[in-house]
XYZ file of C-alpha atoms in Angstrom:
631
model
C 48.580 208.485 5.176
C 47.479 211.924 5.464
C 47.622 214.486 8.151
C 44.923 217.016 8.593
C 45.286 220.383 10.484
C 43.547 223.793 10.385
C 46.322 225.005 8.905
C 47.007 222.785 5.935
C 46.212 218.853 4.900
C 49.297 217.585 3.496
C 49.411 214.128 2.355
C 51.177 212.001 -0.599
C 48.982 212.980 -3.041
C 49.176 216.950 -2.420
C 53.394 216.991 -1.723
C 53.697 215.598 -5.736
C 53.883 217.690 -8.528
C 50.538 217.979 -8.769
C 47.774 215.793 -11.658
C 49.657 216.467 -15.433
C 52.799 217.352 -14.062
C 54.901 214.465 -14.600
C 53.882 213.720 -18.075
C 54.896 217.224 -19.156
C 57.723 216.915 -16.688
C 59.384 214.032 -18.638
C 58.342 215.556 -22.295
C 60.537 218.414 -21.556
C 62.734 216.691 -20.369
C 63.270 214.707 -23.504
C 63.002 218.114 -25.632
C 65.714 219.625 -23.730
C 68.112 216.041 -24.068
C 67.406 216.104 -27.765
C 68.237 220.006 -28.101
C 71.522 219.266 -26.473
C 72.221 216.203 -28.760
C 71.865 217.864 -31.949
C 73.634 221.306 -30.614
C 76.332 219.139 -30.092
C 76.042 217.065 -33.520
C 76.172 220.243 -35.484
C 78.789 221.651 -33.966
C 80.110 218.664 -35.054
C 82.281 218.299 -31.407
C 84.939 220.952 -32.171
C 87.323 219.871 -29.677
C 89.766 222.178 -30.406
C 87.659 225.100 -31.001
C 88.585 227.601 -28.588
C 86.531 229.093 -25.774
C 84.418 232.102 -27.000
C 84.583 233.883 -23.366
C 88.300 233.382 -22.987
C 90.450 236.760 -24.062
C 93.329 237.224 -24.820
C 95.095 238.447 -21.844
C 94.124 236.092 -19.628
C 96.479 234.211 -17.937
C 94.911 231.023 -18.394
C 93.973 230.543 -21.958
C 92.144 227.286 -21.379
C 89.563 228.166 -18.289
C 90.071 232.049 -18.372
C 90.299 234.373 -15.602
C 88.127 237.094 -13.780
C 88.266 240.344 -15.698
C 88.898 242.241 -12.470
C 89.831 241.775 -8.833
C 86.978 243.704 -7.936
C 84.450 241.303 -9.952
C 86.054 238.119 -8.101
C 85.933 240.243 -4.948
C 82.215 241.333 -4.944
C 81.560 237.686 -5.838
C 83.131 236.355 -3.222
C 81.177 238.654 -1.229
C 77.863 238.228 -3.006
C 77.961 234.119 -2.675
C 79.220 234.552 1.309
C 76.460 237.247 2.161
C 73.306 235.395 1.583
C 69.735 235.442 2.791
C 71.096 234.066 6.122
C 72.811 236.841 7.221
C 69.256 238.338 6.922
C 67.114 236.131 8.568
C 68.913 233.883 10.832
C 72.423 235.747 12.193
C 69.690 238.250 14.151
C 67.450 236.110 15.439
C 70.275 233.763 16.837
C 72.060 236.663 18.215
C 68.965 237.891 20.092
C 68.047 234.381 21.242
C 71.479 234.087 22.879
C 72.007 236.790 24.668
C 72.078 239.342 22.319
C 75.799 241.455 22.362
C 76.920 237.898 24.296
C 76.546 235.797 21.396
C 79.090 237.918 19.469
C 81.946 236.221 21.252
C 80.939 232.374 20.386
C 80.594 234.324 16.835
C 84.038 235.810 16.339
C 86.114 232.676 18.123
C 84.229 229.879 15.570
C 84.884 232.432 13.054
C 88.416 232.206 14.141
C 88.707 228.470 14.653
C 86.621 227.087 11.899
C 85.284 229.837 9.446
C 88.481 231.752 8.312
C 90.664 228.084 8.251
C 88.200 226.350 5.685
C 87.313 229.697 3.562
C 91.340 230.501 3.543
C 92.212 226.415 2.401
C 89.134 226.799 0.198
C 89.741 229.184 -1.970
C 94.017 228.806 -2.079
C 92.801 225.201 -3.032
C 91.103 226.299 -5.707
C 93.784 228.973 -7.285
C 96.661 226.894 -7.254
C 95.513 224.134 -9.518
C 92.772 226.373 -11.500
C 90.212 223.488 -10.755
C 86.539 223.156 -9.767
C 85.639 221.211 -6.518
C 85.620 217.324 -8.230
C 88.910 217.852 -10.249
C 90.891 219.762 -7.398
C 90.895 216.111 -5.555
C 93.532 214.885 -8.038
C 95.905 216.120 -4.870
C 94.058 213.176 -3.279
C 92.187 211.052 -5.777
C 90.777 209.251 -2.787
C 88.859 211.628 -1.803
C 87.085 212.747 -5.299
C 84.109 211.585 -3.978
C 83.916 214.583 -1.418
C 83.968 217.304 -4.683
C 80.723 214.745 -5.809
C 79.277 215.525 -2.841
C 79.699 219.131 -2.995
C 78.465 219.356 -6.983
C 75.542 217.017 -5.697
C 74.211 219.079 -2.869
C 74.821 222.432 -5.307
C 72.519 220.988 -6.800
C 69.649 220.135 -4.536
C 70.424 223.331 -2.708
C 70.365 225.722 -6.277
C 66.737 223.490 -6.728
C 64.682 225.281 -3.766
C 67.134 228.173 -3.475
C 65.644 229.682 -6.685
C 62.203 229.071 -5.559
C 62.937 231.286 -2.142
C 63.835 233.404 -5.078
C 60.950 233.067 -6.890
C 58.813 233.716 -3.156
C 60.425 236.909 -3.068
C 59.525 238.045 -6.782
C 55.998 237.290 -6.126
C 55.898 239.541 -3.192
C 58.098 242.147 -4.969
C 55.058 242.103 -7.840
C 52.585 242.144 -5.115
C 54.174 245.170 -3.680
C 53.347 247.123 -6.440
C 49.612 247.990 -4.454
C 48.607 249.819 -1.929
C 47.369 248.936 1.010
C 49.405 245.870 0.518
C 47.643 242.761 0.806
C 48.963 241.157 3.862
C 48.079 244.176 5.422
C 44.271 244.028 4.868
C 41.977 242.953 7.245
C 38.608 243.769 5.262
C 37.720 241.423 2.746
C 35.733 243.710 0.199
C 38.729 245.872 -0.385
C 39.953 245.723 -3.943
C 43.797 245.157 -2.652
C 42.393 241.890 -1.201
C 40.269 241.060 -3.832
C 42.747 241.237 -6.219
C 45.194 239.054 -3.974
C 42.226 236.698 -3.743
C 41.839 236.138 -7.575
C 45.944 235.884 -8.166
C 46.231 233.405 -5.692
C 43.028 231.322 -6.994
C 41.461 231.009 -4.016
C 38.146 229.640 -4.118
C 35.051 229.491 -1.560
C 36.185 225.479 -1.062
C 39.524 226.540 0.689
C 38.782 230.069 1.653
C 36.149 231.901 3.229
C 36.095 235.659 3.186
C 36.615 237.380 7.215
C 36.388 240.330 8.742
C 38.306 238.451 11.342
C 41.334 236.439 10.930
C 41.599 233.600 13.009
C 42.728 233.579 16.382
C 46.610 234.502 16.979
C 47.152 234.907 13.189
C 48.060 238.053 11.360
C 46.836 239.331 8.204
C 50.341 238.973 6.744
C 50.889 235.040 8.079
C 47.045 234.296 6.416
C 48.547 235.921 3.193
C 51.298 233.601 3.190
C 49.307 230.204 4.161
C 47.408 230.889 1.720
C 50.312 231.100 -1.367
C 51.005 227.710 0.206
C 47.419 225.884 0.038
C 47.283 222.182 -1.398
C 46.627 221.203 -4.559
C 48.772 221.115 -7.989
C 51.435 223.758 -9.239
C 50.762 226.938 -8.753
C 51.192 228.760 -11.842
C 51.919 232.052 -11.073
C 54.559 230.957 -8.592
C 56.013 228.797 -11.810
C 56.249 231.777 -13.701
C 58.014 233.461 -10.689
C 59.989 230.880 -10.902
C 61.099 230.848 -14.286
C 61.298 234.500 -14.040
C 64.180 233.784 -11.813
C 65.814 231.113 -13.794
C 65.935 233.551 -16.601
C 67.589 236.052 -14.272
C 70.222 233.809 -13.187
C 70.925 231.751 -16.708
C 71.038 235.691 -18.781
C 73.840 236.625 -15.645
C 75.763 233.592 -16.461
C 75.741 232.731 -20.076
C 79.205 233.857 -21.015
C 80.389 232.365 -17.090
C 82.193 234.634 -15.170
C 82.764 237.581 -17.849
C 79.095 238.030 -17.166
C 78.717 237.241 -13.768
C 81.214 240.001 -13.044
C 79.393 242.351 -14.290
C 76.366 242.107 -12.828
C 77.377 241.891 -9.286
C 78.386 245.132 -9.274
C 74.768 245.854 -8.816
C 73.499 242.491 -7.208
C 76.711 242.822 -4.767
C 76.488 246.528 -3.292
C 72.506 247.001 -3.723
C 71.417 244.939 -0.750
C 74.001 247.221 1.810
C 72.270 250.360 0.692
C 68.575 249.230 0.816
C 69.878 247.972 4.807
C 71.563 251.295 5.406
C 68.023 252.896 4.033
C 66.097 250.493 6.219
C 68.390 251.026 9.331
C 68.023 255.256 8.667
C 64.188 254.855 8.845
C 63.896 252.060 11.094
C 66.095 254.345 13.980
C 63.637 257.304 13.643
C 60.371 254.972 14.592
C 58.659 254.955 17.960
C 59.599 251.267 18.859
C 63.033 250.850 17.488
C 65.394 251.491 20.599
C 63.182 248.830 22.425
C 63.762 246.244 19.361
C 67.906 247.071 19.458
C 68.069 246.540 23.072
C 66.608 243.053 22.581
C 68.677 242.322 19.336
C 72.400 243.607 21.042
C 71.909 246.284 23.155
C 72.125 246.467 27.210
C 69.971 243.222 27.988
C 72.703 240.772 26.304
C 72.944 238.131 29.128
C 76.321 236.531 29.710
C 75.313 234.037 31.781
C 74.493 232.619 28.312
C 78.144 231.643 27.235
C 77.607 229.073 29.714
C 75.299 227.330 27.841
C 76.796 224.583 25.029
C 73.923 224.483 22.401
C 74.948 228.960 22.010
C 78.778 227.798 21.207
C 76.984 225.140 18.756
C 74.575 227.767 17.109
C 77.691 230.009 16.663
C 80.056 227.731 14.847
C 76.584 226.274 12.611
C 75.945 229.719 11.903
C 79.774 230.350 11.256
C 80.002 227.444 9.093
C 77.152 228.151 6.510
C 77.191 231.807 6.341
C 80.284 231.601 5.019
C 79.225 228.762 2.350
C 82.525 226.643 2.706
C 82.124 222.851 1.663
C 79.831 223.773 -0.662
C 82.574 224.180 -3.902
C 81.752 227.374 -4.697
C 84.853 228.833 -3.201
C 86.702 226.620 -4.968
C 85.169 227.147 -8.579
C 85.100 230.589 -7.803
C 88.839 231.113 -6.896
C 89.491 228.763 -9.482
C 89.261 231.707 -12.154
C 91.608 233.873 -10.496
C 95.175 234.565 -12.105
C 98.079 232.359 -9.299
C 99.836 234.601 -8.110
C 96.592 236.485 -6.369
C 96.579 237.200 -2.621
C 93.551 234.784 -1.864
C 95.376 235.266 2.250
C 94.358 238.716 2.174
C 91.259 238.138 0.032
C 89.786 235.249 2.358
C 90.087 238.065 5.496
C 88.159 240.563 3.622
C 85.933 238.232 2.620
C 85.353 237.017 5.936
C 85.140 240.071 7.976
C 82.622 241.620 5.137
C 80.719 238.645 5.890
C 80.039 238.465 9.392
C 80.094 242.834 9.936
C 77.305 242.533 7.460
C 75.339 240.020 9.491
C 75.824 242.082 12.585
C 74.821 245.070 10.411
C 71.389 243.630 9.187
C 70.653 242.785 12.548
C 70.520 246.576 13.559
C 68.332 247.384 9.988
C 65.833 244.070 10.781
C 65.412 244.780 14.517
C 64.501 248.899 14.486
C 61.694 248.216 12.761
C 60.348 245.284 14.680
C 60.832 247.310 17.564
C 58.514 249.039 15.739
C 56.157 246.593 15.493
C 55.784 245.458 19.448
C 55.239 249.112 19.664
C 52.191 249.072 17.287
C 51.085 245.818 18.696
C 51.757 246.474 22.058
C 53.678 243.287 22.509
C 57.294 242.095 23.541
C 59.671 241.997 20.837
C 60.167 238.629 22.080
C 56.884 237.740 20.651
C 56.704 239.370 16.981
C 61.012 238.092 16.539
C 61.151 235.063 14.575
C 63.621 233.505 12.057
C 64.108 232.024 8.618
C 60.592 232.242 6.485
C 58.683 233.440 9.333
C 60.739 236.528 9.457
C 61.125 237.181 5.276
C 57.437 236.332 4.229
C 55.553 237.586 8.065
C 56.768 239.699 10.677
C 58.970 241.929 8.449
C 56.454 242.226 5.704
C 53.963 242.802 7.953
C 55.856 245.982 10.319
C 56.915 247.605 6.744
C 53.157 247.330 6.155
C 52.755 249.318 9.350
C 54.977 252.138 7.933
C 53.604 255.023 6.054
C 54.134 254.519 2.162
C 54.825 251.183 2.592
C 54.889 249.606 -0.560
C 57.798 251.689 -1.117
C 59.589 249.852 1.698
C 58.455 246.463 0.515
C 59.662 247.055 -2.599
C 63.153 247.805 -1.428
C 63.188 245.056 0.879
C 62.062 242.414 -1.442
C 64.394 243.592 -4.001
C 67.223 243.123 -1.465
C 66.206 239.655 -1.104
C 66.272 238.587 -5.070
C 69.259 240.414 -4.540
C 71.086 238.433 -2.246
C 69.770 235.512 -2.832
C 70.624 235.622 -6.904
C 74.593 236.071 -5.729
C 74.458 232.806 -3.791
C 72.963 231.012 -6.743
C 75.428 232.528 -8.980
C 77.897 230.470 -7.591
C 75.986 227.576 -7.021
C 75.346 227.140 -10.647
C 79.124 228.022 -11.513
C 79.608 224.981 -9.354
C 77.469 223.165 -11.559
C 79.005 224.451 -14.609
C 82.543 224.241 -13.772
C 82.264 221.038 -12.869
C 80.985 219.808 -15.892
C 83.675 221.581 -18.346
C 86.908 220.576 -16.428
C 85.119 216.531 -16.448
C 84.816 217.254 -20.123
C 87.242 220.066 -21.012
C 87.318 219.050 -24.803
C 83.571 218.966 -25.487
C 82.322 221.802 -23.476
C 85.138 224.467 -22.850
C 83.315 226.454 -25.904
C 79.670 225.505 -25.041
C 79.169 227.510 -21.715
C 76.164 229.544 -23.116
C 74.754 225.980 -23.763
C 75.892 224.112 -20.358
C 74.605 226.898 -18.463
C 70.681 227.337 -20.296
C 70.560 223.233 -19.940
C 71.414 223.495 -16.365
C 69.237 226.164 -15.359
C 66.008 224.462 -17.590
C 66.812 221.028 -16.018
C 66.734 222.529 -12.990
C 63.805 224.698 -13.581
C 61.529 221.509 -14.202
C 63.149 219.802 -11.072
C 61.658 223.119 -9.264
C 58.644 222.715 -9.844
C 57.332 220.734 -7.345
C 58.603 223.054 -4.750
C 56.090 225.355 -6.110
C 53.111 223.145 -5.685
C 49.945 223.661 -3.415
C 52.831 222.061 -0.484
C 55.929 223.258 -2.113
C 56.846 224.887 0.893
C 57.244 221.293 2.825
C 59.466 220.349 -0.185
C 61.703 223.202 0.267
C 61.846 222.762 4.061
C 62.586 219.117 3.324
C 65.412 219.167 1.035
C 66.782 222.144 3.187
C 67.146 220.093 6.451
C 68.410 217.363 4.780
C 70.835 218.483 2.134
C 72.529 221.545 3.323
C 72.940 220.375 7.066
C 75.184 217.494 8.569
C 76.300 216.749 4.771
C 78.248 220.024 4.556
C 79.689 219.346 8.055
C 80.958 215.468 6.946
C 82.034 217.340 3.169
C 84.310 219.815 5.723
C 85.994 217.607 7.773
C 86.599 215.112 4.960
C 88.310 218.359 3.131
C 90.752 219.655 5.899
C 91.530 216.016 7.149
C 92.265 215.112 3.296
C 94.901 218.380 2.655
C 96.571 218.687 6.411
C 97.147 214.387 6.641
C 96.591 212.780 3.176
C 98.249 215.514 1.088
C 100.570 216.846 3.898
C 99.489 219.797 5.700
C 103.560 221.419 5.132
C 103.406 220.719 1.604
C 99.708 222.561 1.312
C 101.162 225.137 2.807
C 104.432 225.231 0.583
C 101.928 225.500 -2.414
C 100.141 228.207 -0.877
C 103.548 230.007 -0.518
C 104.243 229.399 -4.535
C 101.580 232.191 -4.705
C 101.358 234.661 -1.720
C 105.504 234.299 -1.307
C 107.269 232.662 1.576
C 106.230 233.549 4.746
C 107.741 233.042 8.745
C 107.032 229.912 10.230
C 105.546 232.333 12.738
C 102.966 233.336 10.160
C 102.020 229.653 9.727
C 101.487 228.758 13.192
C 98.101 229.637 13.957
C 97.043 228.035 10.507
C 99.117 224.886 11.116
C 97.384 224.599 14.646
C 93.860 225.249 12.869
C 94.210 222.571 10.481
C 95.839 219.749 11.771
C 93.425 219.843 15.344
C 91.557 222.788 16.379
C 89.107 222.828 13.122
C 88.684 219.000 12.436
C 87.948 219.024 16.383
C 85.098 221.878 16.256
C 83.562 219.918 13.034
C 83.534 216.684 14.390
C 81.769 218.088 18.371
C 79.534 219.832 15.717
C 78.796 216.996 13.347
C 78.263 214.089 16.186
C 76.241 217.209 18.387
C 73.703 217.654 15.188
C 73.399 213.519 14.632
C 72.797 213.084 18.224
C 70.208 215.937 18.680
C 68.125 215.328 15.412
C 64.433 215.600 14.946
C 62.822 214.546 12.199
C 61.532 218.154 10.865
C 58.379 219.746 10.670
C 56.661 222.808 9.157
C 54.855 224.438 11.932
C 52.284 222.214 13.346
C 52.543 220.121 10.466
C 54.981 216.627 10.339
C 56.100 215.071 7.930
C 54.872 211.317 7.348
C 57.459 208.788 7.075
C 57.908 208.178 3.718
C 58.769 211.655 3.797
C 61.513 211.553 6.338
C 62.668 208.995 4.160
C 62.807 210.312 1.050
C 65.072 212.905 2.929
C 67.166 210.460 4.488
C 67.578 208.792 0.930
C 68.744 212.179 -0.978
C 71.109 212.527 1.967
C 72.506 208.705 1.272
C 72.929 210.052 -2.313
C 74.809 212.754 -1.746
C 77.291 210.647 0.516
C 77.611 207.915 -0.774
C 79.520 209.005 -3.646
C 82.426 208.989 -1.051
C 83.067 205.545 -0.572
C 82.076 204.576 -4.031
C 85.447 206.856 -5.183
C 87.313 205.530 -1.920
C 86.274 201.348 -2.853
C 86.434 202.054 -6.692
C 90.775 202.983 -6.093
C 90.915 200.499 -3.459
C 89.555 197.944 -5.632
C 91.565 199.279 -8.909
C 94.922 198.893 -6.342
C 94.051 195.629 -5.882
C 93.233 194.490 -9.597
C 96.414 196.307 -10.685
C 98.405 194.510 -7.927
C 96.852 190.919 -9.252
C 97.284 191.175 -12.340
C 100.965 192.815 -12.237
C 101.860 189.463 -9.551
C 99.892 187.066 -12.802
C 102.607 188.760 -15.235
C 105.949 187.489 -15.970
C 109.005 189.987 -14.183
C 110.754 192.330 -16.276
C 114.352 189.741 -16.174
C 112.158 186.795 -16.948
C 113.681 185.141 -20.475
C 116.823 183.411 -21.313
C 119.252 184.687 -18.779
C 122.359 184.921 -21.019
C 121.745 188.668 -23.084
C 123.134 187.139 -26.384
C 120.211 184.710 -26.442
C 117.099 187.610 -25.007
C 117.162 188.864 -28.759
C 114.234 191.045 -29.463
C 111.678 189.642 -27.718
C 113.321 190.101 -24.466
C 115.396 193.140 -24.846
C 118.164 194.507 -22.181
C 115.366 197.495 -22.049
C 114.292 198.204 -18.551
C 115.584 194.796 -17.299
C 116.706 194.545 -13.896
C 119.667 192.630 -11.622
C 119.260 188.939 -12.060
C 120.074 188.813 -8.326
C 117.719 190.532 -7.291
C 114.484 188.948 -6.545
C 111.405 191.318 -7.902
C 107.910 190.823 -6.479
C 105.722 191.877 -9.569
C 106.352 194.450 -12.341
C 105.654 197.474 -11.072
C 106.007 197.023 -7.417
C 110.084 196.240 -6.704
C 111.008 194.693 -3.227
C 114.575 194.352 -2.903
C 115.756 192.013 -0.570
């Protein structure tokens, strides 16, 4: 089945990884597995070998701790503050009434975002385990941890592709004029861009006038996603992205904790520079007015869609239910004040979203002024904002390559911080599952994970790779997280016991008054589960098949998306049923075995075979060895 549109041809051949990719993929994967096997064989599986990345001053000598509180806080802020803060929140605020949108946004932060963030970070810190092993607290829910890890794997695959796009645009920014600002096909910049994109006369006609309604930046973006096999210059950018991630995480938190000093702070420097520059441009005031100024529309608060989008944005912006919060906080010292940390990170995350909106819309306002169009016609979200609208706006500024370089460096650092935590989830889960084998091989584990995910990400840098990215994002980073988050809060508040969990937290941060816990009890026991349930039901009820632009996905593509979702979620009932089956088998086995007091009645006849050890009163009727009931 193929679909032909003016902008792209999309069919099952193009959506694949391209001719010749599958054999090389399998060969590379086999080579990787052999490398891992012989590495372990050479080390002779030295189970008692200490982790070289654990220092003597670490409180936890088995897993290690953060080198300093600053590194942990910067890592948490970098994880929570991601691309969505820049390319989604400003658009939602503009779309849903401007400043009025901050009202539902703040309320949802208080009733859903902050309670879950505090719960997850304290949960991981208390037991010093990753998102799977933390569920030793409620073993029947270990499938939730597996779901979190699988979601992190799928998201890591396409998230680094977005970083690869940003790296490609960064390299392309080192030329003047910027390639996406050029309309003249005879210009040097256009010829360089055409050559780098491997555009031939078969799919690209040199025109002095671009297609109607399509800006040069949009044309440039589309040219990167023509149909065909692997786009190797994007594959090289993807490889570079994985090298950056692997290098930063090679020694675990000991190395990534140093990198975040730059990656977590640099975006704020760039946002401030862009805001100052944007505020001096003509038309900036109009952009800010549309974003959050006097044109705020309080009547939008009556629209239920506004509240749903506010809750969804908070939930995904804080990165709850991904497992990253548990993984990062598991390396904290036991008596760290996780409550204070949660407040700081959540407030910083939301403040960054609002701050980024001013930087984005001030320059979009100038772009609208240049094009003599309303701001509403140039404002957009997601890929359209990051790789079309904003680069187009930057190309209108003096010294445009400088601003473009800064912007895409900011996107890269924003993405890397979040990617660090995603890979940390995977590595932590593996090391927690096999501590004796893997605790001293952190570098090998990280390298292996990065290589495998790079190979799995190659379909996302084919000619139709953007469709794979959009498909995984739709079916993996959506309502699955709502299910995981809902089961998490219900499991801890009801099955494990909310009051018991509060006592656990007080072991770390000290005893608090009943008034202090009043709000958290209300959220964990009632408000947060209700909010998440409403969002989940609404998301499923209003679900529509994904599209990219004007292109709809074929039926097999939609089916594949649902299969990905099912694969992530199926571990929850599997673990649940396996635990229940094990319980039933145990009861049957016990019921078919003699009771502990079985044997000769008189003690003198019991001998060594039927000794008195563990014998029960003969007047008590025992149903089984392990599960006794007195009558």
